[in-house]
Coordinates of C-alpha atoms in Angstrom, one line a residue:
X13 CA 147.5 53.6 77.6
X14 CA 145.7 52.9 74.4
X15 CA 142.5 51.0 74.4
X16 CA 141.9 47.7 73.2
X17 CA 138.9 46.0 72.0
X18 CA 137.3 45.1 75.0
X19 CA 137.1 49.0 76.2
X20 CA 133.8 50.8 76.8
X21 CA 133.8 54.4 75.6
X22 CA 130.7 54.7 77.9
X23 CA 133.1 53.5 80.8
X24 CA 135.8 55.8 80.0
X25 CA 133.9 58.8 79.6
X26 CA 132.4 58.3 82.8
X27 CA 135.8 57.6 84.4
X28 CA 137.3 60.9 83.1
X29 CA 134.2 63.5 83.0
X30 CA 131.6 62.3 85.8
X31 CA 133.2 60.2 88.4
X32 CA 135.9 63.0 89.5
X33 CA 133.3 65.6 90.4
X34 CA 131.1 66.3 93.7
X35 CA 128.5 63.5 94.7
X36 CA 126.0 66.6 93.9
X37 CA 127.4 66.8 90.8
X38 CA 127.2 63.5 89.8
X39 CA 123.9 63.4 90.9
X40 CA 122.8 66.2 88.6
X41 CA 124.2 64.6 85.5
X42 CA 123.1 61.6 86.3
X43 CA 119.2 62.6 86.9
X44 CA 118.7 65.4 84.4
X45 CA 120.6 63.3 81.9
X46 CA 117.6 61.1 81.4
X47 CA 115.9 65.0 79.9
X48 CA 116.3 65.7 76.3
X49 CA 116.2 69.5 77.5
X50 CA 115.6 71.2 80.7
X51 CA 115.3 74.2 82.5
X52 CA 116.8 75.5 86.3
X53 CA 113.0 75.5 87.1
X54 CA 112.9 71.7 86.1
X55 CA 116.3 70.8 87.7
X56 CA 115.2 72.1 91.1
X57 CA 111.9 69.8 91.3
X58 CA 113.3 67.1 89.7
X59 CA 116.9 66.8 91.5
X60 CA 115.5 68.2 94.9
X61 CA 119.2 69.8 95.4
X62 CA 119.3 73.2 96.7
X63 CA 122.4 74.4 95.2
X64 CA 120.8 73.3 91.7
X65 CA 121.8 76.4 90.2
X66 CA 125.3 76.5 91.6
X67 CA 125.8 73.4 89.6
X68 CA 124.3 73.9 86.4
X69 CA 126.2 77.5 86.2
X70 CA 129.2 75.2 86.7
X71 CA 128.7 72.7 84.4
X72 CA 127.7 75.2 81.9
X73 CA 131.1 77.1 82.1
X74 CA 133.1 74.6 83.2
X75 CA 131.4 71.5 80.6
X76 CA 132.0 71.7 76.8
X77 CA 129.1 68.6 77.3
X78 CA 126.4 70.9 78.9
X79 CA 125.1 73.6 76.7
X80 CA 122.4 76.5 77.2
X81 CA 119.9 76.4 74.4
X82 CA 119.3 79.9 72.4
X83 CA 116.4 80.7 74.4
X84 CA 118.6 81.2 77.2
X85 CA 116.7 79.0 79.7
X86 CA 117.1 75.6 78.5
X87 CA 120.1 73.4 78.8
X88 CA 120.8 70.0 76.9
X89 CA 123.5 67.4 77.4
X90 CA 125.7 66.1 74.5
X91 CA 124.5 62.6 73.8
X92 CA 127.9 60.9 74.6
X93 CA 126.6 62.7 78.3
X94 CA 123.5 61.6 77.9
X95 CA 124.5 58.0 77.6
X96 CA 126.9 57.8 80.3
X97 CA 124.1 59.3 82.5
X98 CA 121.9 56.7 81.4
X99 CA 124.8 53.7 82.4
X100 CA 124.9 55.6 85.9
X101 CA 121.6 56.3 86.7
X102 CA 120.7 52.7 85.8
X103 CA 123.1 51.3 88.4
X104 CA 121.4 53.5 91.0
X105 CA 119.4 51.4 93.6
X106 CA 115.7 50.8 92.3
X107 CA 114.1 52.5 95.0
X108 CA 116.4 55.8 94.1
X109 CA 115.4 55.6 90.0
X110 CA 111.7 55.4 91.3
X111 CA 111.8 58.0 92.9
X112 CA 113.3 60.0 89.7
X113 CA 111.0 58.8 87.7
X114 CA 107.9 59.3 89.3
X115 CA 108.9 63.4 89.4
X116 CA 109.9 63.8 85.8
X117 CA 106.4 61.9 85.2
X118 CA 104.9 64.5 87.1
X119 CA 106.5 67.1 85.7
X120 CA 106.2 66.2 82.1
X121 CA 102.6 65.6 83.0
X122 CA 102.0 68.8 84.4
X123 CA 103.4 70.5 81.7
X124 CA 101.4 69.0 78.9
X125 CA 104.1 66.4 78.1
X126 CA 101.9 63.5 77.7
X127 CA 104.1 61.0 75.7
X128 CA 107.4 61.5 78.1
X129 CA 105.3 61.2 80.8
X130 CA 103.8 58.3 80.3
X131 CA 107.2 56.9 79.1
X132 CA 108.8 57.9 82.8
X133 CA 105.7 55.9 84.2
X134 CA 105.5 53.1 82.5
X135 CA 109.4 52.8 83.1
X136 CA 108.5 52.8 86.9
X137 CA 105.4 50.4 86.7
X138 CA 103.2 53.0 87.5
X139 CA 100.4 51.9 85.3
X140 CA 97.4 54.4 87.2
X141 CA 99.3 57.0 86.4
X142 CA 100.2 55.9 82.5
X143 CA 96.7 55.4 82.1
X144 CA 95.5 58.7 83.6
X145 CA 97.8 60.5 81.5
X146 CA 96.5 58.7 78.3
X147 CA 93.1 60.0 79.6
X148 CA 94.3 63.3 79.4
X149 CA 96.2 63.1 75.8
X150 CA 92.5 61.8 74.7
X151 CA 94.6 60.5 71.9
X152 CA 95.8 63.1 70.3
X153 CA 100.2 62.5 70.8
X154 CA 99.5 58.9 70.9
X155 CA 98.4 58.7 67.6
X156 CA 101.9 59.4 67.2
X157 CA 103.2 56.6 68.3
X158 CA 103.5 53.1 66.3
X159 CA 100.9 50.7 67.7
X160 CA 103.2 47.8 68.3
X161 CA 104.5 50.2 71.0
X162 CA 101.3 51.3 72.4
X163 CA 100.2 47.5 71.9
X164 CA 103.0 46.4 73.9
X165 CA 102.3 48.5 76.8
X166 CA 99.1 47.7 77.1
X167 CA 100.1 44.5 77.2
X168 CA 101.9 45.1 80.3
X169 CA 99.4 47.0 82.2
X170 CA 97.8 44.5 84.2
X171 CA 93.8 43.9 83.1
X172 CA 92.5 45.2 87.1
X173 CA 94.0 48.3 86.7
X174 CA 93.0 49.2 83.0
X175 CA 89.4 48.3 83.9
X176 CA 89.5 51.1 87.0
X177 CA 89.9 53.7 83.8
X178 CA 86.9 53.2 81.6
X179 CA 87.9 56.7 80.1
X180 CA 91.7 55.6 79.1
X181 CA 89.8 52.5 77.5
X182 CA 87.5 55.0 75.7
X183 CA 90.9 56.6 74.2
X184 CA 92.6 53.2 73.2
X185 CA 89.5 51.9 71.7
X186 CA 89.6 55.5 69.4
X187 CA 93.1 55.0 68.3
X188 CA 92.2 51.0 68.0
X189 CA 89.9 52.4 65.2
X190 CA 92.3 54.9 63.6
X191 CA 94.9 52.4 63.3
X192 CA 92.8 49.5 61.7
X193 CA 92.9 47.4 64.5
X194 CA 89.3 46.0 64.8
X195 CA 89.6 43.2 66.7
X196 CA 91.7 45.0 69.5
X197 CA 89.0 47.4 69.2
X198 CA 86.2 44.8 70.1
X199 CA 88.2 43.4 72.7
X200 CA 88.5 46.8 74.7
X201 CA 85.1 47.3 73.9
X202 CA 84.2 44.0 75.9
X203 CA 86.8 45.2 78.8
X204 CA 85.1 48.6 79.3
X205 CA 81.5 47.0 79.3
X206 CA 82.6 44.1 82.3
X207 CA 83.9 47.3 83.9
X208 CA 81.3 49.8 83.8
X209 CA 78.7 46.7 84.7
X210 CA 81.1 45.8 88.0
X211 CA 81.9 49.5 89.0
X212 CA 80.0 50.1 92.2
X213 CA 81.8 53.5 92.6
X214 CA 79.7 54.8 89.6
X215 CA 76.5 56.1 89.3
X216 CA 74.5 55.3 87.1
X217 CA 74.3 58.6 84.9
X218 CA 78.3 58.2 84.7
X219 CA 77.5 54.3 83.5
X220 CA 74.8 55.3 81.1
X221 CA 77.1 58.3 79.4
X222 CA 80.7 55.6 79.4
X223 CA 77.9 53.0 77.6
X224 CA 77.0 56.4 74.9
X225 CA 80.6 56.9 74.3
X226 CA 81.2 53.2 73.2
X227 CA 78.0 53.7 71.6
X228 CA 79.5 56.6 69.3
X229 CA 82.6 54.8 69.1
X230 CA 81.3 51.6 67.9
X231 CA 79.3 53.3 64.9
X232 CA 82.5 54.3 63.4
X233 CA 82.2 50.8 62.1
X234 CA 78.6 50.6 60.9
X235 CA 79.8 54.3 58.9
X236 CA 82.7 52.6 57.2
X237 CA 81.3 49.1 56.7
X238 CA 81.1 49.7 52.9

């Protein structure tokens, strides 16, 4: 039957290559789809399936839309696969795409993969740990990033939870400066002293070097106010 005008290519791909094959299966494309590349390693702790390898050596034979990289330890999905794994995974109860989530944050994370982690996190709500991984970029792949897009986020992340990182503030206060944005800058700058001043967890060496650092931070301005 030929399609009309109403058909979804996303639908029909999914109906012909995804739906007909083993819940596992389906679960495995549906999961690792949301990876630009991946490797079995990363498929194991990600999918928690035991037969992770079973399937991938499957798919790789078997799937003109799974593809080992040249290194011959990474795999990528076409993006047509890609897609249709987003469409599925998206339809998955909440609870299930948490879950997801929250390991390929950890794993991007542990591996050094700042910006997709803290895009899996954000995704999930998971602020703490957005923040914490901004903490450990210190700045450097954000500054990738266009700063309506860091902007927004932040505008997201609720103001209790960015006040319990005074070092993550340190960071966006940094990039505030690097990309012009003054008066964002000052209004972190306010944030981060309320905070320090109402942390009783801190001592007061770790409150006297967090008040240095906006000290250093802040001259930036004094050096360029020509």
């Amino acid at each position: 039957q030929l399609p009309d005008r109403k058909s979804d290519i996303y639908e029909m791909f999914a109906t012909a290559m995804i739906d007909p094959l083993p819940e596992e299966y389906r679960e495995f494309l549906t999961v690792m789809g949301l990876a630009d590349e991946f490797t079995l390693e990363m498929a194991r702790r990600i999918t928690g399936l035991a037969g992770a390898e079973e399937i991938l050596v499957t798919l790789t034979e078997q799937n003109a839309f799974v593809t080992r990289l040249p290194d011959n330890r990474s795999f990528r999905f076409h993006h047509m696969m890609k897609e249709c794994a987003l469409h599925t995974f998206l339809s998955m109860p909440k609870e299930r795409q948490t879950v997801y989530r929250g390991r390929l944050g950890i794993w991007y994370e542990d591996h050094r993969l700042y910006l997709h982690a803290m895009t899996e996190y954000r995704q999930n709500g998971d602020y703490d740990a957005m923040l914490r991984t901004l903490q450990k970029d210190a700045g450097i792949l954000l500054s990738s990033l266009h700063p309506k897009a860091v902007l927004a986020a932040l505008d997201e992340c609720p103001a209790a939870v960015l006040a319990s990182h005074p070092l993550a503030i340190l960071v966006l206060m940094r990039s505030m400066f690097n990309w012009r944005n003054i008066p964002k800058m000052l209004e972190l700058k306010e944030l981060l002293l309320t905070a320090i001043s109402e942390n009783t967890a801190l001592s007061a060496q770790e409150k006297g070097d967090l008040r240095g650092e906006c000290d250093l931070i802040m001259s930036f301005l004094c050096y360029n106010d020509i």
